Amino acid sequence: MKKEEVFDLIVQRLMDIVPNLEKEEVEYDSFLCLLGGGSVERAELIETMMEDLGLVAHRFEFHTAGNLGELADMLLEKMTLP
Amino acid sequence: MNVTVTGLGAITPIGIGIAKFTEALKNGDTHFSKILFEKEGVDYTFPIGNTVGFDFREAVSRLPLEQEVMDRVLRMRNLSKSASYGMYCALEAWCDAQLQDAVSDRSRVAIVSSGSNIQQADLYENYEKYAHKLRFLRPNYALNFFDTDIVGALSEVLGIRGEGHAIAAASASGNMGIIQGCRLINSGEYDTVIVVAPLMDLSLFEYQGFTAMGAMAGADETTDVSKLYRPFDRAHAGFVYGQSAACLVLESASHPVQRKQQGYGSILGYGISMDANRNPNPSMQGELEAMKKALDHSQLRADQVDYINTHGTGSVIGDKTEVEAIIAMDMPRVKVNSTKSLIGHGLSAAGAIEAVASLLQMKEGFLHRSNNLDNPIHEQVQWLRETEYTGDVDHTLSNSFGFGGINTSLVIKKN
């Protein structure tokens, strides 16, 4: 899976999680809090992505992501680890 | 007591919204059917008074809410079915009371939610869904499973900054929420209290538990559910659950006067007693005590009561006990019906929806019929059987009793 595909999945999930969010508003350097998401939405996004990608990891590992692009990077890195 | 009811909201099996519920009460409508579950190859069938056609977003969109409030409601996610029913009722009551522009200090408004363990169906669905993938459980579960989720959600939508909590007293929860609201107003701490009774949304476990106990009427594929629920009839055989939610906006008597709002009626007083008994069996003495206390608190004589909205669940022992208590009260002109016979037993929401039904009947000058009351268990009571009563109803006693020997009674006066 490419980074762009992981990010597209993040955007797709965010559309369900953050009401009234437009796809065009979400960019690599977007902050979830500025898009209208709080701590519950952040946790839900991470949980949903982990399930979608079939990752077995501690969700807290992803809480250090500075923005949505970094989250995509971290998820991808976890996927490609042996 | 110094409490006026200025706004009402309701969802019931026979009508969604106050206008439709009022009409359905006048018509004596019912809506009973069966609900089926399958668990590990075994089928389970239960009777139900079910509410159909409720779409939260569509229903809320029809309310005359400020745009800002409407936007906040429609952005709400992860509301359980129970909470969404409660939310709609609270917003309907808020609009009905015309409070949108009338409350400048929202720290003088409190929220009381009636009932505990009210979202069982939603929780059960989560258990089933995540049973084999628990690590992916959605984090909002930790927020939404609390009975106070409706309190927080409602406070956010309406900007309420007073106090908020849930109060429970089994099937007397609805009345206890109203009593708590009265206490908060009479303490002088709040001008307005939103008493909301969300849907008690049962899972298979509660249906089966109530049935195993013998409290819920049994049904199978051959049962005619239209004839099954029969409070105070000689053929009564337990309660039928009904999906109801309700809300009452309570205000200190002087508060609505400022905006020339008359309100539906006043809570004149209340009575509570316990039986010192953990079990489900009722006590005539306990029920009598609650009714007497309510009249004393209201400074009303027994012969001034026009109508009793009974607890009237259809339980053999429960009906018999309540009739004995009513007869012992010696209220010569009191008329009696069972709202549950039309809408089913709302459990933790029952007291609230029955207080709403009482206020609507008093305002409109009628008393609804009781369904399936063909052969009353006692002739010494003025039952409203096949036909409704039309005329003035000034004072109502509304009973709600709960497992664990919790007895409550409200006295409501027409405004």
PDB file of C-alpha atoms in Angstrom, chain B residues 216-408:
ATOM      1  CA  MET B 216     -43.462  -9.660  31.525  1.00  0.00           C
ATOM      2  CA  ALA B 217     -46.417 -11.262  29.742  1.00  0.00           C
ATOM      3  CA  GLY B 218     -45.346 -14.211  27.636  1.00  0.00           C
ATOM      4  CA  ALA B 219     -46.027 -14.440  23.921  1.00  0.00           C
ATOM      5  CA  ASP B 220     -45.496 -17.001  21.201  1.00  0.00           C
ATOM      6  CA  GLU B 221     -46.371 -17.188  17.525  1.00  0.00           C
ATOM      7  CA  THR B 222     -50.028 -17.930  18.326  1.00  0.00           C
ATOM      8  CA  THR B 223     -50.554 -15.002  20.723  1.00  0.00           C
ATOM      9  CA  ASP B 224     -52.970 -12.241  19.712  1.00  0.00           C
ATOM     10  CA  VAL B 225     -50.926  -9.307  21.026  1.00  0.00           C
ATOM     11  CA  SER B 226     -53.838  -6.888  20.686  1.00  0.00           C
ATOM     12  CA  LYS B 227     -55.557  -8.800  23.491  1.00  0.00           C
ATOM     13  CA  LEU B 228     -52.502  -9.630  25.600  1.00  0.00           C
ATOM     14  CA  TYR B 229     -51.987  -6.512  27.685  1.00  0.00           C
ATOM     15  CA  ARG B 230     -54.836  -6.119  30.172  1.00  0.00           C
ATOM     16  CA  PRO B 231     -54.083  -4.008  33.264  1.00  0.00           C
ATOM     17  CA  PHE B 232     -56.693  -4.475  36.028  1.00  0.00           C
ATOM     18  CA  ASP B 233     -58.610  -7.067  33.978  1.00  0.00           C
ATOM     19  CA  ARG B 234     -59.233 -10.491  35.479  1.00  0.00           C
ATOM     20  CA  ALA B 235     -57.217 -12.037  32.642  1.00  0.00           C
ATOM     21  CA  HIS B 236     -54.131  -9.878  33.249  1.00  0.00           C
ATOM     22  CA  ALA B 237     -50.875 -11.793  32.974  1.00  0.00           C
ATOM     23  CA  GLY B 238     -47.963  -9.395  33.303  1.00  0.00           C
ATOM     24  CA  PHE B 239     -46.692  -6.289  31.595  1.00  0.00           C
ATOM     25  CA  VAL B 240     -45.927  -5.572  27.968  1.00  0.00           C
ATOM     26  CA  TYR B 241     -42.932  -3.350  27.377  1.00  0.00           C
ATOM     27  CA  GLY B 242     -43.607  -0.143  25.480  1.00  0.00           C
ATOM     28  CA  GLN B 243     -41.061   2.118  23.783  1.00  0.00           C
ATOM     29  CA  SER B 244     -41.621   5.560  25.215  1.00  0.00           C
ATOM     30  CA  ALA B 245     -39.597   8.631  26.086  1.00  0.00           C
ATOM     31  CA  ALA B 246     -40.714  11.924  27.552  1.00  0.00           C
ATOM     32  CA  CYS B 247     -39.640  15.314  28.781  1.00  0.00           C
ATOM     33  CA  LEU B 248     -41.172  17.896  31.094  1.00  0.00           C
ATOM     34  CA  VAL B 249     -39.816  21.416  31.482  1.00  0.00           C
ATOM     35  CA  LEU B 250     -40.346  22.509  35.071  1.00  0.00           C
ATOM     36  CA  GLU B 251     -40.110  26.136  36.117  1.00  0.00           C
ATOM     37  CA  SER B 252     -40.521  28.067  39.326  1.00  0.00           C
ATOM     38  CA  ALA B 253     -44.032  29.530  39.337  1.00  0.00           C
ATOM     39  CA  SER B 254     -42.897  33.105  38.827  1.00  0.00           C
ATOM     40  CA  HIS B 255     -40.525  32.350  35.929  1.00  0.00           C
ATOM     41  CA  PRO B 256     -43.015  31.666  33.101  1.00  0.00           C
ATOM     42  CA  VAL B 257     -45.248  34.538  34.244  1.00  0.00           C
ATOM     43  CA  GLN B 258     -42.564  36.970  33.067  1.00  0.00           C
ATOM     44  CA  ARG B 259     -43.152  35.822  29.475  1.00  0.00           C
ATOM     45  CA  LYS B 260     -46.914  35.329  29.928  1.00  0.00           C
ATOM     46  CA  GLN B 261     -46.624  31.551  29.650  1.00  0.00           C
ATOM     47  CA  GLN B 262     -49.420  29.797  31.512  1.00  0.00           C
ATOM     48  CA  GLY B 263     -48.123  26.269  31.346  1.00  0.00           C
ATOM     49  CA  TYR B 264     -49.984  22.978  31.419  1.00  0.00           C
ATOM     50  CA  GLY B 265     -50.247  22.527  35.146  1.00  0.00           C
ATOM     51  CA  SER B 266     -48.420  22.505  38.442  1.00  0.00           C
ATOM     52  CA  ILE B 267     -46.801  19.792  40.470  1.00  0.00           C
ATOM     53  CA  LEU B 268     -48.548  20.437  43.768  1.00  0.00           C
ATOM     54  CA  GLY B 269     -46.784  17.779  45.770  1.00  0.00           C
ATOM     55  CA  TYR B 270     -45.250  14.346  45.885  1.00  0.00           C
ATOM     56  CA  GLY B 271     -44.969  11.347  48.141  1.00  0.00           C
ATOM     57  CA  ILE B 272     -42.261   8.710  48.356  1.00  0.00           C
ATOM     58  CA  SER B 273     -42.041   5.655  50.534  1.00  0.00           C
ATOM     59  CA  MET B 274     -40.041   2.453  50.590  1.00  0.00           C
ATOM     60  CA  ASP B 275     -41.150  -0.993  51.661  1.00  0.00           C
ATOM     61  CA  ALA B 276     -37.858  -2.132  53.221  1.00  0.00           C
ATOM     62  CA  ASN B 277     -37.989  -4.903  50.609  1.00  0.00           C
ATOM     63  CA  ARG B 278     -35.451  -5.567  47.873  1.00  0.00           C
ATOM     64  CA  ASN B 279     -37.815  -7.724  45.841  1.00  0.00           C
ATOM     65  CA  PRO B 280     -40.329  -6.954  43.080  1.00  0.00           C
ATOM     66  CA  ASN B 281     -43.436  -7.684  45.151  1.00  0.00           C
ATOM     67  CA  PRO B 282     -45.472  -4.577  45.986  1.00  0.00           C
ATOM     68  CA  SER B 283     -46.902  -3.438  49.312  1.00  0.00           C
ATOM     69  CA  MET B 284     -50.352  -1.948  49.808  1.00  0.00           C
ATOM     70  CA  GLN B 285     -49.105  -0.052  52.850  1.00  0.00           C
ATOM     71  CA  GLY B 286     -46.166   1.392  50.949  1.00  0.00           C
ATOM     72  CA  GLU B 287     -48.292   2.531  48.027  1.00  0.00           C
ATOM     73  CA  LEU B 288     -50.922   3.965  50.358  1.00  0.00           C
ATOM     74  CA  GLU B 289     -48.225   5.829  52.255  1.00  0.00           C
ATOM     75  CA  ALA B 290     -46.841   7.383  49.051  1.00  0.00           C
ATOM     76  CA  MET B 291     -50.297   8.569  47.958  1.00  0.00           C
ATOM     77  CA  LYS B 292     -51.117   9.942  51.415  1.00  0.00           C
ATOM     78  CA  LYS B 293     -47.811  11.779  51.608  1.00  0.00           C
ATOM     79  CA  ALA B 294     -48.427  13.274  48.177  1.00  0.00           C
ATOM     80  CA  LEU B 295     -51.827  14.607  49.258  1.00  0.00           C
ATOM     81  CA  ASP B 296     -50.448  15.934  52.556  1.00  0.00           C
ATOM     82  CA  HIS B 297     -47.606  17.624  50.716  1.00  0.00           C
ATOM     83  CA  SER B 298     -50.153  19.211  48.361  1.00  0.00           C
ATOM     84  CA  GLN B 299     -52.463  20.220  51.215  1.00  0.00           C
ATOM     85  CA  LEU B 300     -55.248  18.509  49.323  1.00  0.00           C
ATOM     86  CA  ARG B 301     -58.044  16.276  50.606  1.00  0.00           C
ATOM     87  CA  ALA B 302     -58.672  12.856  49.093  1.00  0.00           C
ATOM     88  CA  ASP B 303     -62.115  13.933  47.887  1.00  0.00           C
ATOM     89  CA  GLN B 304     -60.549  16.700  45.792  1.00  0.00           C
ATOM     90  CA  VAL B 305     -58.751  14.248  43.522  1.00  0.00           C
ATOM     91  CA  ASP B 306     -60.573  13.727  40.213  1.00  0.00           C
ATOM     92  CA  TYR B 307     -58.382  11.180  38.540  1.00  0.00           C
ATOM     93  CA  ILE B 308     -55.662   8.623  39.194  1.00  0.00           C
ATOM     94  CA  ASN B 309     -53.199   7.777  36.475  1.00  0.00           C
ATOM     95  CA  THR B 310     -52.350   4.374  37.883  1.00  0.00           C
ATOM     96  CA  HIS B 311     -49.072   2.525  37.846  1.00  0.00           C
ATOM     97  CA  GLY B 312     -51.337  -0.203  36.378  1.00  0.00           C
ATOM     98  CA  THR B 313     -48.799  -2.577  34.873  1.00  0.00           C
ATOM     99  CA  GLY B 314     -51.003  -5.622  34.368  1.00  0.00           C
ATOM    100  CA  SER B 315     -49.130  -7.654  36.961  1.00  0.00           C
ATOM    101  CA  VAL B 316     -51.548  -9.883  38.889  1.00  0.00           C
ATOM    102  CA  ILE B 317     -50.213  -8.972  42.315  1.00  0.00           C
ATOM    103  CA  GLY B 318     -49.316  -5.413  41.316  1.00  0.00           C
ATOM    104  CA  ASP B 319     -52.804  -4.550  40.040  1.00  0.00           C
ATOM    105  CA  LYS B 320     -54.489  -6.115  43.066  1.00  0.00           C
ATOM    106  CA  THR B 321     -52.222  -4.242  45.475  1.00  0.00           C
ATOM    107  CA  GLU B 322     -52.714  -0.871  43.785  1.00  0.00           C
ATOM    108  CA  VAL B 323     -56.507  -1.296  43.751  1.00  0.00           C
ATOM    109  CA  GLU B 324     -56.460  -2.095  47.470  1.00  0.00           C
ATOM    110  CA  ALA B 325     -54.394   1.035  48.112  1.00  0.00           C
ATOM    111  CA  ILE B 326     -56.723   3.189  46.001  1.00  0.00           C
ATOM    112  CA  ILE B 327     -59.795   1.882  47.817  1.00  0.00           C
ATOM    113  CA  ALA B 328     -58.089   2.500  51.171  1.00  0.00           C
ATOM    114  CA  MET B 329     -57.494   6.123  50.128  1.00  0.00           C
ATOM    115  CA  ASP B 330     -61.289   6.599  50.087  1.00  0.00           C
ATOM    116  CA  MET B 331     -61.549   8.918  47.096  1.00  0.00           C
ATOM    117  CA  PRO B 332     -65.268   8.762  46.278  1.00  0.00           C
ATOM    118  CA  ARG B 333     -65.284  10.565  42.931  1.00  0.00           C
ATOM    119  CA  VAL B 334     -61.953   9.543  41.520  1.00  0.00           C
ATOM    120  CA  LYS B 335     -61.808   8.109  37.997  1.00  0.00           C
ATOM    121  CA  VAL B 336     -59.109   5.603  37.131  1.00  0.00           C
ATOM    122  CA  ASN B 337     -57.342   4.408  33.982  1.00  0.00           C
ATOM    123  CA  SER B 338     -54.058   2.865  32.894  1.00  0.00           C
ATOM    124  CA  THR B 339     -52.025   4.709  30.258  1.00  0.00           C
ATOM    125  CA  LYS B 340     -49.835   1.620  30.047  1.00  0.00           C
ATOM    126  CA  SER B 341     -52.797  -0.307  28.618  1.00  0.00           C
ATOM    127  CA  LEU B 342     -52.453   1.889  25.500  1.00  0.00           C
ATOM    128  CA  ILE B 343     -48.679   2.408  25.197  1.00  0.00           C
ATOM    129  CA  GLY B 344     -47.131  -0.430  27.186  1.00  0.00           C
ATOM    130  CA  HIS B 345     -44.805  -0.141  30.166  1.00  0.00           C
ATOM    131  CA  GLY B 346     -42.012   2.345  29.528  1.00  0.00           C
ATOM    132  CA  LEU B 347     -40.145   1.142  32.667  1.00  0.00           C
ATOM    133  CA  SER B 348     -37.774   3.954  33.669  1.00  0.00           C
ATOM    134  CA  ALA B 349     -39.636   6.382  31.368  1.00  0.00           C
ATOM    135  CA  ALA B 350     -43.114   5.303  32.532  1.00  0.00           C
ATOM    136  CA  GLY B 351     -43.627   7.917  35.257  1.00  0.00           C
ATOM    137  CA  ALA B 352     -42.589  10.761  32.976  1.00  0.00           C
ATOM    138  CA  ILE B 353     -44.729   9.760  29.995  1.00  0.00           C
ATOM    139  CA  GLU B 354     -47.674   9.152  32.315  1.00  0.00           C
ATOM    140  CA  ALA B 355     -47.232  12.596  33.888  1.00  0.00           C
ATOM    141  CA  VAL B 356     -47.243  13.978  30.343  1.00  0.00           C
ATOM    142  CA  ALA B 357     -50.418  11.970  29.582  1.00  0.00           C
ATOM    143  CA  SER B 358     -52.015  13.296  32.769  1.00  0.00           C
ATOM    144  CA  LEU B 359     -51.211  16.914  31.926  1.00  0.00           C
ATOM    145  CA  LEU B 360     -52.492  16.531  28.354  1.00  0.00           C
ATOM    146  CA  GLN B 361     -55.756  14.983  29.528  1.00  0.00           C
ATOM    147  CA  MET B 362     -56.277  17.744  32.104  1.00  0.00           C
ATOM    148  CA  LYS B 363     -55.557  20.471  29.576  1.00  0.00           C
ATOM    149  CA  GLU B 364     -57.877  18.983  26.950  1.00  0.00           C
ATOM    150  CA  GLY B 365     -60.610  17.962  29.401  1.00  0.00           C
ATOM    151  CA  PHE B 366     -60.806  14.246  28.818  1.00  0.00           C
ATOM    152  CA  LEU B 367     -59.670  10.937  30.287  1.00  0.00           C
ATOM    153  CA  HIS B 368     -58.693   8.135  27.949  1.00  0.00           C
ATOM    154  CA  ARG B 369     -60.154   4.648  27.882  1.00  0.00           C
ATOM    155  CA  SER B 370     -58.318   1.625  29.266  1.00  0.00           C
ATOM    156  CA  ASN B 371     -57.561  -1.074  26.733  1.00  0.00           C
ATOM    157  CA  ASN B 372     -58.787  -4.647  27.291  1.00  0.00           C
ATOM    158  CA  LEU B 373     -60.443  -3.834  30.624  1.00  0.00           C
ATOM    159  CA  ASP B 374     -63.352  -6.210  30.012  1.00  0.00           C
ATOM    160  CA  ASN B 375     -63.766  -7.671  33.494  1.00  0.00           C
ATOM    161  CA  PRO B 376     -62.171  -5.434  36.146  1.00  0.00           C
ATOM    162  CA  ILE B 377     -60.640  -7.181  39.132  1.00  0.00           C
ATOM    163  CA  HIS B 378     -62.648  -4.942  41.455  1.00  0.00           C
ATOM    164  CA  GLU B 379     -66.006  -3.173  40.966  1.00  0.00           C
ATOM    165  CA  GLN B 380     -65.494  -0.573  43.696  1.00  0.00           C
ATOM    166  CA  VAL B 381     -63.407   1.623  41.406  1.00  0.00           C
ATOM    167  CA  GLN B 382     -64.695   4.031  38.729  1.00  0.00           C
ATOM    168  CA  TRP B 383     -62.757   2.573  35.816  1.00  0.00           C
ATOM    169  CA  LEU B 384     -62.559   4.280  32.463  1.00  0.00           C
ATOM    170  CA  ARG B 385     -63.162   1.221  30.375  1.00  0.00           C
ATOM    171  CA  GLU B 386     -64.374   1.258  26.787  1.00  0.00           C
ATOM    172  CA  THR B 387     -65.275   4.913  26.471  1.00  0.00           C
ATOM    173  CA  GLU B 388     -63.344   7.995  27.428  1.00  0.00           C
ATOM    174  CA  TYR B 389     -64.604  10.619  29.875  1.00  0.00           C
ATOM    175  CA  THR B 390     -65.082  14.218  28.797  1.00  0.00           C
ATOM    176  CA  GLY B 391     -65.116  16.984  31.386  1.00  0.00           C
ATOM    177  CA  ASP B 392     -62.992  18.980  33.793  1.00  0.00           C
ATOM    178  CA  VAL B 393     -60.105  17.268  35.527  1.00  0.00           C
ATOM    179  CA  ASP B 394     -58.539  19.603  38.069  1.00  0.00           C
ATOM    180  CA  HIS B 395     -56.423  17.336  40.267  1.00  0.00           C
ATOM    181  CA  THR B 396     -54.602  14.162  39.309  1.00  0.00           C
ATOM    182  CA  LEU B 397     -52.681  11.626  41.325  1.00  0.00           C
ATOM    183  CA  SER B 398     -50.050   9.865  39.215  1.00  0.00           C
ATOM    184  CA  ASN B 399     -48.560   6.681  40.648  1.00  0.00           C
ATOM    185  CA  SER B 400     -45.271   4.989  39.801  1.00  0.00           C
ATOM    186  CA  PHE B 401     -43.877   2.063  41.721  1.00  0.00           C
ATOM    187  CA  GLY B 402     -40.540   0.334  41.244  1.00  0.00           C
ATOM    188  CA  PHE B 403     -38.849  -2.951  42.070  1.00  0.00           C
ATOM    189  CA  GLY B 404     -37.072  -2.785  45.397  1.00  0.00           C
ATOM    190  CA  GLY B 405     -40.130  -1.396  47.165  1.00  0.00           C
ATOM    191  CA  ILE B 406     -39.928   2.142  45.768  1.00  0.00           C
ATOM    192  CA  ASN B 407     -43.316   3.881  45.811  1.00  0.00           C
ATOM    193  CA  THR B 408     -43.925   7.350  44.392  1.00  0.00           C
TER     194      THR B 408
END
